[in-house]
Every structure is written in C-alpha cells, then in structure tokens.
N, CA and C atoms as an extended XYZ file, in Angstrom:
447
Properties=species:S:1:pos:R:3:atomname:S:1:resname:S:1:resid:I:1 pbc="F F F"
N       166.801      100.533        9.009 N   MET     1
C       165.805      101.566        8.825 CA  MET     1
C       166.404      102.909        9.224 C   MET     1
N       166.308      103.891        8.352 N   ALA     2
C       166.793      105.234        8.643 CA  ALA     2
C       165.759      105.988        9.466 C   ALA     2
N       166.239      106.730       10.444 N   LEU     3
C       165.342      107.500       11.289 CA  LEU     3
C       165.569      108.984       11.063 C   LEU     3
N       164.509      109.749       11.184 N   LYS     4
C       164.586      111.205       11.144 CA  LYS     4
C       164.733      111.683       12.584 C   LYS     4
N       165.693      112.543       12.813 N   VAL     5
C       165.910      113.087       14.143 CA  VAL     5
C       165.505      114.550       14.109 C   VAL     5
N       164.526      114.898       14.939 N   PHE     6
C       164.049      116.270       14.999 CA  PHE     6
C       164.424      116.890       16.337 C   PHE     6
N       164.816      118.160       16.296 N   ASP     7
C       164.977      118.922       17.520 CA  ASP     7
C       163.591      119.434       17.877 C   ASP     7
N       163.150      119.137       19.090 N   LEU     8
C       161.814      119.503       19.539 CA  LEU     8
C       161.915      120.393       20.771 C   LEU     8
N       160.860      121.162       21.016 N   GLN     9
C       160.831      122.023       22.192 CA  GLN     9
C       159.410      122.069       22.724 C   GLN     9
N       159.281      121.976       24.055 N   CYS    10
C       157.960      122.062       24.671 CA  CYS    10
C       157.632      123.519       24.982 C   CYS    10
N       156.414      123.748       25.400 N   GLU    11
C       155.961      125.105       25.709 CA  GLU    11
C       156.739      125.742       26.859 C   GLU    11
N       157.447      124.929       27.658 N   HIS    12
C       158.219      125.444       28.791 CA  HIS    12
C       159.694      125.671       28.438 C   HIS    12
N       160.055      125.459       27.174 N   GLY    13
C       161.413      125.732       26.715 CA  GLY    13
C       162.373      124.568       26.799 C   GLY    13
N       161.917      123.385       27.240 N   HIS    14
C       162.804      122.226       27.277 CA  HIS    14
C       163.068      121.753       25.851 C   HIS    14
N       164.324      121.530       25.533 N   ILE    15
C       164.725      121.107       24.193 CA  ILE    15
C       165.155      119.648       24.260 C   ILE    15
N       164.700      118.859       23.292 N   PHE    16
C       165.050      117.438       23.262 CA  PHE    16
C       164.950      116.939       21.841 C   PHE    16
N       165.482      115.732       21.618 N   GLU    17
C       165.424      115.111       20.295 CA  GLU    17
C       164.276      114.121       20.228 C   GLU    17
N       163.688      114.005       19.064 N   GLY    18
C       162.701      112.967       18.798 CA  GLY    18
C       163.145      112.204       17.559 C   GLY    18
N       163.061      110.886       17.620 N   TRP    19
C       163.463      110.037       16.497 CA  TRP    19
C       162.221      109.408       15.901 C   TRP    19
N       162.033      109.582       14.600 N   PHE    20
C       160.827      109.119       13.924 CA  PHE    20
C       161.194      108.466       12.602 C   PHE    20
N       160.308      107.607       12.118 N   GLY    21
C       160.525      106.930       10.841 CA  GLY    21
C       160.458      107.879        9.662 C   GLY    21
N       159.680      108.960        9.791 N   SER    22
C       159.503      109.923        8.708 CA  SER    22
C       158.845      111.179        9.264 C   SER    22
N       158.758      112.213        8.415 N   HIS    23
C       158.035      113.420        8.811 CA  HIS    23
C       156.570      113.073        9.093 C   HIS    23
N       156.014      112.195        8.258 N   GLU    24
C       154.615      111.806        8.413 CA  GLU    24
C       154.404      111.056        9.735 C   GLU    24
N       155.376      110.243       10.120 N   ASP    25
C       155.297      109.511       11.386 CA  ASP    25
C       155.257      110.496       12.555 C   ASP    25
N       156.113      111.525       12.505 N   TYR    26
C       156.089      112.553       13.546 CA  TYR    26
C       154.715      113.223       13.586 C   TYR    26
N       154.227      113.652       12.405 N   ASP    27
C       152.939      114.347       12.348 CA  ASP    27
C       151.813      113.481       12.907 C   ASP    27
N       151.810      112.190       12.568 N   ALA    28
C       150.758      111.281       13.039 CA  ALA    28
C       150.832      111.109       14.554 C   ALA    28
N       152.038      110.921       15.086 N   GLN    29
C       152.191      110.753       16.534 CA  GLN    29
C       151.821      112.040       17.272 C   GLN    29
N       152.200      113.178       16.703 N   GLN    30
C       151.872      114.464       17.316 CA  GLN    30
C       150.352      114.659       17.337 C   GLN    30
N       149.675      114.317       16.240 N   ALA    31
C       148.221      114.467       16.152 CA  ALA    31
C       147.503      113.575       17.168 C   ALA    31
N       148.082      112.415       17.467 N   ARG    32
C       147.469      111.490       18.434 CA  ARG    32
C       147.885      111.784       19.875 C   ARG    32
N       148.687      112.833       20.087 N   GLY    33
C       149.102      113.208       21.431 CA  GLY    33
C       150.161      112.299       22.016 C   GLY    33
N       150.938      111.631       21.171 N   LEU    34
C       151.937      110.677       21.653 CA  LEU    34
C       153.319      111.293       21.853 C   LEU    34
N       153.502      112.538       21.416 N   VAL    35
C       154.794      113.202       21.569 CA  VAL    35
C       154.699      114.106       22.791 C   VAL    35
N       155.597      113.874       23.759 N   SER    36
C       155.583      114.698       24.965 CA  SER    36
C       157.005      114.968       25.431 C   SER    36
N       157.152      116.011       26.200 N   CYS    37
C       158.459      116.424       26.719 CA  CYS    37
C       158.952      115.413       27.759 C   CYS    37
N       160.172      114.924       27.623 N   PRO    38
C       160.698      113.967       28.607 CA  PRO    38
C       161.021      114.608       29.952 C   PRO    38
N       161.083      115.932       30.006 N   VAL    39
C       161.419      116.603       31.250 CA  VAL    39
C       160.167      116.912       32.067 C   VAL    39
N       159.143      117.501       31.406 N   CYS    40
C       157.962      117.942       32.161 CA  CYS    40
C       156.674      117.245       31.752 C   CYS    40
N       156.705      116.472       30.661 N   GLY    41
C       155.516      115.745       30.230 CA  GLY    41
C       154.555      116.546       29.372 C   GLY    41
N       154.867      117.796       29.078 N   SER    42
C       153.984      118.632       28.261 CA  SER    42
C       153.804      118.015       26.878 C   SER    42
N       152.575      118.071       26.373 N   ALA    43
C       152.299      117.565       25.026 CA  ALA    43
C       152.239      118.697       24.007 C   ALA    43
N       152.510      119.924       24.453 N   SER    44
C       152.531      121.070       23.545 CA  SER    44
C       153.952      121.194       22.999 C   SER    44
N       154.201      120.537       21.862 N   ILE    45
C       155.544      120.389       21.303 CA  ILE    45
C       155.620      121.039       19.935 C   ILE    45
N       156.745      121.692       19.656 N   THR    46
C       156.984      122.242       18.326 CA  THR    46
C       158.333      121.753       17.823 C   THR    46
N       158.434      121.615       16.498 N   LYS    47
C       159.709      121.263       15.874 CA  LYS    47
C       160.535      122.535       15.752 C   LYS    47
N       161.811      122.430       16.071 N   ARG    48
C       162.739      123.549       15.911 CA  ARG    48
C       163.476      123.380       14.603 C   ARG    48
N       163.989      124.469       14.095 N   LEU    49
C       164.823      124.386       12.907 CA  LEU    49
C       166.104      123.663       13.269 C   LEU    49
N       166.527      122.746       12.428 N   SER    50
C       167.770      122.034       12.701 CA  SER    50
C       168.404      121.623       11.383 C   SER    50
N       169.712      121.563       11.408 N   ALA    51
C       170.458      121.142       10.226 CA  ALA    51
C       170.536      119.628       10.215 C   ALA    51
N       170.536      119.010        9.034 N   PRO    52
C       170.699      117.559        8.989 CA  PRO    52
C       172.053      117.181        9.600 C   PRO    52
N       172.092      116.016       10.245 N   ARG    53
C       173.344      115.574       10.842 CA  ARG    53
C       173.340      114.060       10.996 C   ARG    53
N       174.532      113.530       11.133 N   LEU    54
C       174.671      112.101       11.398 CA  LEU    54
C       174.679      111.905       12.903 C   LEU    54
N       174.044      110.855       13.371 N   ASN    55
C       174.000      110.565       14.799 CA  ASN    55
C       175.160      109.658       15.171 C   ASN    55
N       176.305      110.275       15.439 N   VAL    56
C       177.496      109.525       15.809 CA  VAL    56
C       178.013      109.957       17.173 C   VAL    56
N       177.134      110.518       17.990 N   ALA    57
C       177.548      111.002       19.311 CA  ALA    57
C       178.151      109.886       20.148 C   ALA    57
N       177.695      108.649       19.924 N   HIS    58
C       178.219      107.533       20.704 CA  HIS    58
C       179.690      107.251       20.397 C   HIS    58
N       180.229      107.844       19.348 N   LEU    59
C       181.627      107.633       18.995 CA  LEU    59
C       182.564      108.631       19.668 C   LEU    59
N       182.010      109.647       20.291 N   HIS    60
C       182.807      110.713       20.877 CA  HIS    60
C       182.399      110.937       22.330 C   HIS    60
N       183.355      111.353       23.127 N   ALA    61
C       183.048      111.716       24.514 CA  ALA    61
C       182.251      113.013       24.495 C   ALA    61
N       181.319      113.183       25.445 N   PRO    62
C       180.546      114.415       25.464 CA  PRO    62
C       181.439      115.615       25.746 C   PRO    62
N       181.242      116.659       24.977 N   ALA    63
C       182.030      117.862       25.146 CA  ALA    63
C       181.264      118.857       26.003 C   ALA    63
N       181.999      119.573       26.820 N   ALA    64
C       181.367      120.621       27.627 CA  ALA    64
C       181.037      121.789       26.712 C   ALA    64
N       179.932      122.487       26.980 N   PRO    65
C       179.612      123.628       26.135 CA  PRO    65
C       180.684      124.696       26.274 C   PRO    65
N       180.995      125.331       25.171 N   SER    66
C       182.035      126.354       25.198 CA  SER    66
C       181.519      127.608       25.889 C   SER    66
N       182.452      128.471       26.259 N   ALA    67
C       182.076      129.695       26.963 CA  ALA    67
C       181.145      130.543       26.107 C   ALA    67
N       181.279      130.448       24.781 N   GLY    68
C       180.443      131.243       23.893 CA  GLY    68
C       179.164      130.539       23.470 C   GLY    68
N       178.848      129.422       24.088 N   ALA    69
C       177.656      128.667       23.704 CA  ALA    69
C       176.400      129.466       24.041 C   ALA    69
N       175.378      129.306       23.199 N   SER    70
C       174.115      129.997       23.446 CA  SER    70
C       173.404      129.356       24.630 C   SER    70
N       172.414      130.051       25.165 N   ASP    71
C       171.637      129.499       26.275 CA  ASP    71
C       170.985      128.185       25.870 C   ASP    71
N       170.499      128.102       24.629 N   ALA    72
C       169.860      126.868       24.159 CA  ALA    72
C       170.870      125.727       24.119 C   ALA    72
N       172.102      126.016       23.677 N   GLU    73
C       173.139      124.983       23.639 CA  GLU    73
C       173.521      124.539       25.047 C   GLU    73
N       173.609      125.486       25.971 N   LYS    74
C       173.934      125.148       27.356 CA  LYS    74
C       172.819      124.301       27.968 C   LYS    74
N       171.570      124.662       27.698 N   MET    75
C       170.437      123.900       28.232 CA  MET    75
C       170.428      122.491       27.637 C   MET    75
N       170.681      122.375       26.342 N   ALA    76
C       170.707      121.056       25.714 CA  ALA    76
C       171.819      120.196       26.305 C   ALA    76
N       172.989      120.797       26.557 N   ALA    77
C       174.098      120.044       27.150 CA  ALA    77
C       173.749      119.606       28.565 C   ALA    77
N       173.130      120.489       29.339 N   LEU    78
C       172.720      120.144       30.696 CA  LEU    78
C       171.682      119.029       30.689 C   LEU    78
N       170.708      119.125       29.793 N   GLN    79
C       169.688      118.085       29.692 CA  GLN    79
C       170.316      116.748       29.323 C   GLN    79
N       171.302      116.752       28.434 N   ALA    80
C       171.966      115.505       28.041 CA  ALA    80
C       172.672      114.872       29.238 C   ALA    80
N       173.323      115.682       30.055 N   VAL    81
C       173.997      115.170       31.250 CA  VAL    81
C       172.975      114.565       32.203 C   VAL    81
N       171.872      115.265       32.422 N   VAL    82
C       170.827      114.765       33.325 CA  VAL    82
C       170.269      113.443       32.801 C   VAL    82
N       170.000      113.361       31.503 N   MET    83
C       169.455      112.119       30.933 CA  MET    83
C       170.426      110.959       31.125 C   MET    83
N       171.716      111.195       30.926 N   ARG    84
C       172.710      110.127       31.131 CA  ARG    84
C       172.724      109.683       32.589 C   ARG    84
N       172.627      110.632       33.511 N   GLN    85
C       172.650      110.284       34.934 CA  GLN    85
C       171.396      109.519       35.340 C   GLN    85
N       170.246      109.910       34.815 N   VAL    86
C       169.004      109.195       35.133 CA  VAL    86
C       169.066      107.774       34.582 C   VAL    86
N       169.571      107.616       33.358 N   ARG    87
C       169.696      106.271       32.788 CA  ARG    87
C       170.647      105.414       33.623 C   ARG    87
N       171.748      105.993       34.087 N   ALA    88
C       172.692      105.250       34.923 CA  ALA    88
C       172.022      104.846       36.233 C   ALA    88
N       171.244      105.732       36.813 N   LEU    89
C       170.514      105.426       38.040 CA  LEU    89
C       169.544      104.262       37.811 C   LEU    89
N       168.814      104.296       36.705 N   LEU    90
C       167.848      103.232       36.415 CA  LEU    90
C       168.528      101.880       36.206 C   LEU    90
N       169.729      101.895       35.628 N   ARG    91
C       170.454      100.636       35.417 CA  ARG    91
C       170.773       99.938       36.739 C   ARG    91
N       170.808      100.707       37.828 N   ASN    92
C       171.146      100.157       39.140 CA  ASN    92
C       169.910       99.865       39.978 C   ASN    92
N       168.794       99.592       39.325 N   THR    93
C       167.563       99.227       40.024 CA  THR    93
C       167.117       97.846       39.570 C   THR    93
N       166.301       97.221       40.390 N   GLU    94
C       165.733       95.921       40.034 CA  GLU    94
C       164.380       96.154       39.369 C   GLU    94
N       164.186       95.576       38.191 N   ASN    95
C       162.912       95.713       37.487 CA  ASN    95
C       161.950       94.653       38.016 C   ASN    95
N       160.935       95.101       38.776 N   VAL    96
C       159.949       94.172       39.339 CA  VAL    96
C       158.668       94.138       38.512 C   VAL    96
N       158.671       94.856       37.389 N   GLY    97
C       157.547       94.814       36.455 CA  GLY    97
C       156.228       95.262       37.070 C   GLY    97
N       155.177       94.504       36.776 N   ALA    98
C       153.827       94.851       37.219 CA  ALA    98
C       153.647       94.675       38.728 C   ALA    98
N       154.617       94.067       39.392 N   ARG    99
C       154.541       93.889       40.851 CA  ARG    99
C       155.067       95.115       41.598 C   ARG    99
N       155.246       96.237       40.903 N   PHE   100
C       155.877       97.402       41.513 CA  PHE   100
C       155.167       97.860       42.782 C   PHE   100
N       153.869       98.097       42.722 N   ALA   101
C       153.140       98.608       43.896 CA  ALA   101
C       153.257       97.629       45.063 C   ALA   101
N       153.075       96.337       44.777 N   GLU   102
C       153.168       95.313       45.828 CA  GLU   102
C       154.566       95.295       46.450 C   GLU   102
N       155.595       95.324       45.619 N   GLU   103
C       156.970       95.251       46.122 CA  GLU   103
C       157.348       96.530       46.874 C   GLU   103
N       156.878       97.684       46.403 N   ALA   104
C       157.152       98.943       47.107 CA  ALA   104
C       156.550       98.901       48.513 C   ALA   104
N       155.345       98.355       48.635 N   ARG   105
C       154.715       98.217       49.953 CA  ARG   105
C       155.516       97.264       50.843 C   ARG   105
N       155.963       96.136       50.280 N   ARG   106
C       156.733       95.161       51.061 CA  ARG   106
C       158.022       95.787       51.588 C   ARG   106
N       158.681       96.575       50.757 N   ILE   107
C       159.916       97.248       51.185 CA  ILE   107
C       159.586       98.275       52.271 C   ILE   107
N       158.548       99.058       52.038 N   HIS   108
C       158.145      100.092       52.992 CA  HIS   108
C       157.806       99.494       54.363 C   HIS   108
N       157.171       98.336       54.367 N   GLU   109
C       156.740       97.688       55.609 CA  GLU   109
C       157.819       96.802       56.219 C   GLU   109
N       158.994       96.726       55.575 N   GLY   110
C       160.091       95.939       56.116 CA  GLY   110
C       159.981       94.452       55.838 C   GLY   110
N       159.075       94.050       54.953 N   GLU   111
C       158.888       92.637       54.623 CA  GLU   111
C       159.831       92.166       53.508 C   GLU   111
N       160.503       93.113       52.855 N   ALA   112
C       161.448       92.775       51.782 CA  ALA   112
C       162.683       93.647       51.959 C   ALA   112
N       163.801       93.194       51.401 N   ASP   113
C       165.049       93.954       51.492 CA  ASP   113
C       164.866       95.346       50.901 C   ASP   113
N       165.426       96.346       51.581 N   ASP   114
C       165.395       97.719       51.091 CA  ASP   114
C       166.355       97.808       49.904 C   ASP   114
N       165.838       98.142       48.742 N   ARG   115
C       166.641       98.226       47.527 CA  ARG   115
C       165.926       99.111       46.525 C   ARG   115
N       166.657       99.675       45.571 N   PRO   116
C       166.006      100.485       44.543 CA  PRO   116
C       165.296       99.574       43.534 C   PRO   116
N       164.041       99.889       43.248 N   ILE   117
C       163.264       99.094       42.288 CA  ILE   117
C       162.628      100.014       41.253 C   ILE   117
N       162.240       99.407       40.145 N   ARG   118
C       161.455      100.104       39.134 CA  ARG   118
C       160.449       99.101       38.589 C   ARG   118
N       159.430       99.595       37.937 N   GLY   119
C       158.411       98.724       37.366 CA  GLY   119
C       157.261       99.558       36.855 C   GLY   119
N       156.114       98.933       36.710 N   THR   120
C       154.949       99.644       36.202 CA  THR   120
C       153.873       99.691       37.269 C   THR   120
N       153.154      100.795       37.274 N   ALA   121
C       152.037      100.978       38.202 CA  ALA   121
C       151.016      101.877       37.529 C   ALA   121
N       149.770      101.614       37.785 N   THR   122
C       148.707      102.452       37.242 CA  THR   122
C       148.684      103.773       38.005 C   THR   122
N       148.045      104.789       37.446 N   PRO   123
C       147.913      106.049       38.195 CA  PRO   123
C       147.219      105.830       39.547 C   PRO   123
N       146.254      104.934       39.590 N   GLU   124
C       145.557      104.643       40.842 CA  GLU   124
C       146.496      103.999       41.863 C   GLU   124
N       147.357      103.083       41.405 N   GLU   125
C       148.325      102.458       42.311 CA  GLU   125
C       149.319      103.488       42.834 C   GLU   125
N       149.783      104.385       41.960 N   ARG   126
C       150.716      105.425       42.398 CA  ARG   126
C       150.059      106.348       43.429 C   ARG   126
N       148.795      106.689       43.204 N   GLN   127
C       148.062      107.541       44.144 CA  GLN   127
C       147.917      106.837       45.496 C   GLN   127
N       147.563      105.552       45.473 N   ALA   128
C       147.408      104.796       46.720 CA  ALA   128
C       148.737      104.725       47.470 C   ALA   128
N       149.828      104.501       46.762 N   LEU   129
C       151.141      104.464       47.410 CA  LEU   129
C       151.448      105.812       48.061 C   LEU   129
N       151.166      106.894       47.355 N   ALA   130
C       151.414      108.225       47.909 CA  ALA   130
C       150.597      108.449       49.173 C   ALA   130
N       149.338      108.013       49.164 N   GLU   131
C       148.476      108.165       50.339 CA  GLU   131
C       148.976      107.340       51.528 C   GLU   131
N       149.706      106.274       51.236 N   GLU   132
C       150.278      105.429       52.287 CA  GLU   132
C       151.648      105.942       52.745 C   GLU   132
N       152.088      107.066       52.176 N   GLY   133
C       153.375      107.636       52.559 CA  GLY   133
C       154.558      107.000       51.866 C   GLY   133
N       154.310      106.321       50.750 N   ILE   134
C       155.371      105.664       49.991 CA  ILE   134
C       155.679      106.541       48.777 C   ILE   134
N       156.881      107.110       48.766 N   ASP   135
C       157.268      108.014       47.685 CA  ASP   135
C       157.646      107.226       46.437 C   ASP   135
N       157.034      107.568       45.316 N   VAL   136
C       157.365      106.983       44.025 CA  VAL   136
C       157.453      108.106       43.008 C   VAL   136
N       158.126      107.829       41.917 N   MET   137
C       158.257      108.812       40.857 CA  MET   137
C       158.074      108.119       39.519 C   MET   137
N       157.194      108.664       38.694 N   ALA   138
C       157.010      108.131       37.349 CA  ALA   138
C       158.203      108.552       36.491 C   ALA   138
N       158.728      107.608       35.723 N   VAL   139
C       159.858      107.866       34.847 CA  VAL   139
C       159.451      107.466       33.433 C   VAL   139
N       159.707      108.325       32.440 N   PRO   140
C       159.339      107.974       31.062 CA  PRO   140
C       160.009      106.676       30.613 C   PRO   140
N       159.278      105.868       29.861 N   ASP   141
C       159.776      104.570       29.399 CA  ASP   141
C       161.091      104.665       28.628 C   ASP   141
N       161.274      105.737       27.856 N   PHE   142
C       162.458      105.796       27.010 CA  PHE   142
C       163.748      105.909       27.808 C   PHE   142
N       163.666      106.205       29.088 N   LEU   143
C       164.873      106.279       29.913 CA  LEU   143
C       165.366      104.909       30.356 C   LEU   143
N       164.525      103.894       30.204 N   ASP   144
C       164.864      102.536       30.617 CA  ASP   144
C       165.590      101.842       29.470 C   ASP   144
N       166.885      101.569       29.645 N   ASP   145
C       167.684      100.929       28.589 CA  ASP   145
C       167.107       99.619       28.109 C   ASP   145
N       166.407       98.888       28.979 N   GLU   146
C       165.834       97.600       28.590 CA  GLU   146
C       164.750       97.767       27.532 C   GLU   146
N       164.187       98.963       27.418 N   ARG   147
C       163.104       99.183       26.468 CA  ARG   147
C       163.612       99.760       25.158 C   ARG   147
N       164.900      100.125       25.110 N   LEU   148
C       165.474      100.660       23.865 CA  LEU   148
C       165.691       99.533       22.882 C   LEU   148
N       165.576       99.842       21.611 N   GLN   149
C       165.781       98.813       20.582 CA  GLN   149
C       167.041       99.095       19.818 C   GLN   149
C-alpha cells in the first residue's frame, strides 16, 4: 500500500510528518480530531507545501543541517534527533501494558524492582499517580516501536 507523506505544522510551529493512505484519509482524520502534534499535542494542524519525495531515509545516515539551512530545516533536524532518542529510550523499558499504574505504585513503594516501565493508564490513573507523588509522562503511541507496522 502506498502512503502519502505530508509535512504538517501545529499552531506552535512544530513541524512533523504525517503518513496517510490518501488526501481524503488525511482530511477525514483531521475532521475527526485525530491528527495532533507529536511534540505538544495540539490538534490545530495545517499541511505545509512540500515536494513529492521517496521515503528512503532509512538507507542513509542522518545528515547534520548545513550552516545555510533555514530555521525550519534546523528545527526539523532537531525534532528528528529528539524523536530517535525518545524511541531509543522507550526500547529500553519494560512494557507492563494495562498494569502500568499498579506496577508504578509497586516500584514507588519498593515492592518491585526499580526499573523503567511503560504501559497504558487512563487520565484518572495518571492523575492519581501524580497526587501520590509518582511522576509519569504520557508518550504518544507512535513513538513505541512495538506499535509500528
């Protein structure tokens, strides 16, 4: 299946790529509020002008932005580095799934080995953990390699 790759930008200036089955697929997801910025979570997204290209970045080492690169190019390069580092960090965590809140409490209370974990938690569970002094951070699903297809 061929995918359309769009350059997108949120209202705060974060630039990122979105991959969709078609222009209509993008429009439908945008209308339903399913497109959001991976950096700040904003749902106010616009498509940027972009030239068609082949997605072969995985065949080449990432290049540093040149001295003459525009601010947008520098920001995109920085965002790409951050995304790679976050994905690498997530790969080194244990996925505890829906038991996340329970396991975070066990670690916090010393009942389980201290280790980096990830999983799913409802907004209410995250709020309760915060009130108990347990720091957690929501991470967008697309950063988890296990969820990529």
